[in-house]
PDB file of C-alpha atoms in Angstrom:
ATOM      1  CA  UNK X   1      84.442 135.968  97.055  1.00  0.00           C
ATOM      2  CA  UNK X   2      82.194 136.206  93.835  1.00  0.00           C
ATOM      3  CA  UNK X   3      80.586 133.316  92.681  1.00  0.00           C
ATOM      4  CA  UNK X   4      82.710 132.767  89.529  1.00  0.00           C
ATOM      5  CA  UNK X   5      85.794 133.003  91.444  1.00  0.00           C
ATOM      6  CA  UNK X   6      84.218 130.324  93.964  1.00  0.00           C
ATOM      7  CA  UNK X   7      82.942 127.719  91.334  1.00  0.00           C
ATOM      8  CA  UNK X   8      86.227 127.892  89.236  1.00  0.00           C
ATOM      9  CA  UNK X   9      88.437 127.232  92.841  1.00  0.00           C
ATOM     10  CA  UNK X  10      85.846 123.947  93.383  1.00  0.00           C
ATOM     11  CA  UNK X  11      86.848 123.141  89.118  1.00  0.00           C
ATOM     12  CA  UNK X  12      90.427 123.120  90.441  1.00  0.00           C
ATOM     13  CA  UNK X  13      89.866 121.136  93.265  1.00  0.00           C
ATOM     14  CA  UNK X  14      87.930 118.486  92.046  1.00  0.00           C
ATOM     15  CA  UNK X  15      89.868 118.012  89.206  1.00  0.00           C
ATOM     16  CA  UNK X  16      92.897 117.689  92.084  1.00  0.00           C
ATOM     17  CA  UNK X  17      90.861 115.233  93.686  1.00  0.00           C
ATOM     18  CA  UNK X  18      90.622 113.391  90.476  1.00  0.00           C
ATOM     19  CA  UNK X  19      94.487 113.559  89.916  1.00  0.00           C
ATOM     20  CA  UNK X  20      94.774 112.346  93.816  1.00  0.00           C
ATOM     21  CA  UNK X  21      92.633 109.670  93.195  1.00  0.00           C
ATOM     22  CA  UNK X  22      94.142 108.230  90.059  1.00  0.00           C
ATOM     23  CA  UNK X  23      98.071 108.358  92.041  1.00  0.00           C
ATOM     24  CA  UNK X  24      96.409 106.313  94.551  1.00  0.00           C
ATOM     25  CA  UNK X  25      94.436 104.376  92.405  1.00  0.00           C
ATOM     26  CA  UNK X  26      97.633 103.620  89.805  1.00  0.00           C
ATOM     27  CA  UNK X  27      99.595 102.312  92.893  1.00  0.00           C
ATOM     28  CA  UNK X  28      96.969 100.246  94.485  1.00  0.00           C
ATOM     29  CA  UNK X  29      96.482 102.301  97.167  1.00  0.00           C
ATOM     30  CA  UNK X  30      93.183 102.867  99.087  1.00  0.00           C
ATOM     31  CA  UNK X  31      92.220 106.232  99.208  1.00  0.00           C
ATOM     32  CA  UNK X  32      90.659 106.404 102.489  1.00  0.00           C
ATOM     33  CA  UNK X  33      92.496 103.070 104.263  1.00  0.00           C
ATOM     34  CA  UNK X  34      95.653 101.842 104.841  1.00  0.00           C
ATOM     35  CA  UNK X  35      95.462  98.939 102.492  1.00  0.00           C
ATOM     36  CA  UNK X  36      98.195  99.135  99.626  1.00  0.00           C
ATOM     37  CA  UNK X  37      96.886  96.085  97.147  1.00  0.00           C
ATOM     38  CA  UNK X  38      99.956  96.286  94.493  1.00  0.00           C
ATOM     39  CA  UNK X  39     103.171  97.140  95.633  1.00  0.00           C
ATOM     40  CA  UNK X  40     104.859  95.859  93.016  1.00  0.00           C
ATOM     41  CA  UNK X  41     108.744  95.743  93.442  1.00  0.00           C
ATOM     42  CA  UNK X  42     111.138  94.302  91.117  1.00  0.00           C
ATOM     43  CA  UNK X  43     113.127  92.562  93.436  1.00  0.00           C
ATOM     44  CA  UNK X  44     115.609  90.056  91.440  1.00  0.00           C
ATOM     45  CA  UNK X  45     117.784  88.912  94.634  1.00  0.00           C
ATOM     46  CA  UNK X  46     119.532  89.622  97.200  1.00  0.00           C
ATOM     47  CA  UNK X  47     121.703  92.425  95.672  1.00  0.00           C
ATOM     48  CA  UNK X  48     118.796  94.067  94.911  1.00  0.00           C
ATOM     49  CA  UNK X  49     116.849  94.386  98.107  1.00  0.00           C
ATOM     50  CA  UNK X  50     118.156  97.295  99.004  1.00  0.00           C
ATOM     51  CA  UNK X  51     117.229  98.975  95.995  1.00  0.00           C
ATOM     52  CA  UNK X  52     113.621  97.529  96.023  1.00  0.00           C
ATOM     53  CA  UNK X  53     113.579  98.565  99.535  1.00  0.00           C
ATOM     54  CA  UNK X  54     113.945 102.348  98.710  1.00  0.00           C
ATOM     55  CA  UNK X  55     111.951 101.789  95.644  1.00  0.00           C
ATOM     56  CA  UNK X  56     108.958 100.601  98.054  1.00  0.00           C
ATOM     57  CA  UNK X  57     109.588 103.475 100.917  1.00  0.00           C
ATOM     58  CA  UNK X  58     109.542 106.016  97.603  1.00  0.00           C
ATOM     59  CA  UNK X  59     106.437 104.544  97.019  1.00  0.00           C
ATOM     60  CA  UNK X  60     104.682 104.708 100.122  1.00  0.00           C
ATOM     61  CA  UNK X  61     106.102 108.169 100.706  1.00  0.00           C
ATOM     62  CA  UNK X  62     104.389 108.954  97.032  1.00  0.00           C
ATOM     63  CA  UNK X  63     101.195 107.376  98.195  1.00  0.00           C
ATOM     64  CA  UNK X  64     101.297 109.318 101.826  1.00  0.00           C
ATOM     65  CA  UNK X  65     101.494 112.140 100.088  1.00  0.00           C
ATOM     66  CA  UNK X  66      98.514 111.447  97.321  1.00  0.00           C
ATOM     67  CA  UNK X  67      96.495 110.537 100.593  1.00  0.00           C
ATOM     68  CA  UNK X  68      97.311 113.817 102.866  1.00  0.00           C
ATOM     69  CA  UNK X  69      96.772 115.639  99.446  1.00  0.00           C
ATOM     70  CA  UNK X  70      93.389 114.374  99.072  1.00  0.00           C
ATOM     71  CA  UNK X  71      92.036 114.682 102.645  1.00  0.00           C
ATOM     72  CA  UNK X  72      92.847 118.332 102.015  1.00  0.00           C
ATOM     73  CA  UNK X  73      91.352 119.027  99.257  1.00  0.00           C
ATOM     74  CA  UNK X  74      88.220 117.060 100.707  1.00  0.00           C
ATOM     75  CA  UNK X  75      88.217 119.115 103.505  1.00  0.00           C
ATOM     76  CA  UNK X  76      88.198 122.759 101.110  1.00  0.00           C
ATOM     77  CA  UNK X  77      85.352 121.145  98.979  1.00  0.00           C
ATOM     78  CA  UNK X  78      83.448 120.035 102.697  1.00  0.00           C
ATOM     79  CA  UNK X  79      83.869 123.932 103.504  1.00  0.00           C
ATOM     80  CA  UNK X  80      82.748 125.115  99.972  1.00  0.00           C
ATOM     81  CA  UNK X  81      79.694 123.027 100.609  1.00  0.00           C
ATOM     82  CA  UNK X  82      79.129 123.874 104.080  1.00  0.00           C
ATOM     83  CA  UNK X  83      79.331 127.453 102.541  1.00  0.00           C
ATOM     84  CA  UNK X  84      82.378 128.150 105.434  1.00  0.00           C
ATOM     85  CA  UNK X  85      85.146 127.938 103.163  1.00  0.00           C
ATOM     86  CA  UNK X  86      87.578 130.545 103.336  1.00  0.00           C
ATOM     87  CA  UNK X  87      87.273 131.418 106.787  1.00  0.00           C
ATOM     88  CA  UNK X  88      90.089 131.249 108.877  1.00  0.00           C
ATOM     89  CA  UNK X  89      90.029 128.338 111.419  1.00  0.00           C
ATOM     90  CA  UNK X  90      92.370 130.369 113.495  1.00  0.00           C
ATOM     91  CA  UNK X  91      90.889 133.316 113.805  1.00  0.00           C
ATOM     92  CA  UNK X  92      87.158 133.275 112.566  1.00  0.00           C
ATOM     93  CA  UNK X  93      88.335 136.177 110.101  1.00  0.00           C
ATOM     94  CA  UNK X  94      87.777 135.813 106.121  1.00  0.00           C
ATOM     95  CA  UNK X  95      91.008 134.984 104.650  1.00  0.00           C
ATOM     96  CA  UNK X  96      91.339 137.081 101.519  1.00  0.00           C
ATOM     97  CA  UNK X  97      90.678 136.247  97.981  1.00  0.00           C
ATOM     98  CA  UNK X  98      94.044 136.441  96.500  1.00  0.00           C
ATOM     99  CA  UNK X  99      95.140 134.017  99.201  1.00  0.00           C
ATOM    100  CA  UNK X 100      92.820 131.305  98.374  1.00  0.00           C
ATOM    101  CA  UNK X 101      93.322 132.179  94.594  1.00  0.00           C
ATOM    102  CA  UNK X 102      97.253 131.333  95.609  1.00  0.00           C
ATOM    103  CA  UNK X 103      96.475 128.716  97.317  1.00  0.00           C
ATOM    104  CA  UNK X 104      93.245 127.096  97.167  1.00  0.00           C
ATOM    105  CA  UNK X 105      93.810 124.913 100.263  1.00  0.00           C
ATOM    106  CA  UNK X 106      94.204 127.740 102.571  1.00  0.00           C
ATOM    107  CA  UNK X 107      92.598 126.955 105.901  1.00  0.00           C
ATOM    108  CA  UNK X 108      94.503 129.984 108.094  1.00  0.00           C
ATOM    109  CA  UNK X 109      94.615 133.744 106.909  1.00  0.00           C
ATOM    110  CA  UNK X 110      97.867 135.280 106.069  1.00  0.00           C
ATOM    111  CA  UNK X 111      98.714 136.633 109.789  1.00  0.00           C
ATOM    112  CA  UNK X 112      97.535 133.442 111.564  1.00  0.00           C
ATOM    113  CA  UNK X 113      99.769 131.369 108.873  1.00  0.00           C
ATOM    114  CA  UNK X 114     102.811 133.224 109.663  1.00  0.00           C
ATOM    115  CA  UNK X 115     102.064 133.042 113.774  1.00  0.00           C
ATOM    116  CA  UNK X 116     102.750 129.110 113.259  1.00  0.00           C
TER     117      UNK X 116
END
């Protein structure tokens, strides 16, 4: 992969990591804990605690998924740094550009991907 191509994939992740960051940050949410500071659910009685208890699993849901999002994208810009990114953890092979390009998060070639 050419250098261009490399430093404008590490743009697009760390400006993911920035978007990860703010979800997190937005619901109180500790990036790299457990802790969830703000939950904040409008709950106005008892009628309504079933609605503020799907509001709250939405939101932990929301904020699992900002977490897993961001330990991925971590773990590309680790391998960028580490100058290993883009090799397949599978295999050892080089996964191809157009892949990564796709999808930037790419840890397993094409064929190893579609083994699993």
């Amino acid at each position: 992969m050419d250098q261009s191509t490399l430093d404008r994939l590490r743009k697009e992740l760390e400006d993911e990591r920035q978007q990860q960051l703010d979800v997190l940050e937005s619901h109180g949410a500790d990036p790299y804990g457990e802790e969830v500071k703000d939950l904040q659910i409008a709950n106005e009685g008892f009628a309504d605690s079933a609605q503020a208890t799907e509001e709250r699993s939405e939101i932990l849901a929301l904020i699992d998924a900002a977490r897993n999002r961001l330990a991925q994208v971590e773990r590309a810009l680790t391998s960028m740094d580490e100058g290993t990114y883009g090799v397949c953890e599978s295999c050892g092979q080089q996964i191809q550009d157009a892949r990564l390009e796709a999808r930037p998060l790419s840890v397993r070639c094409v064929d190893c991907a579609s083994k699993s």
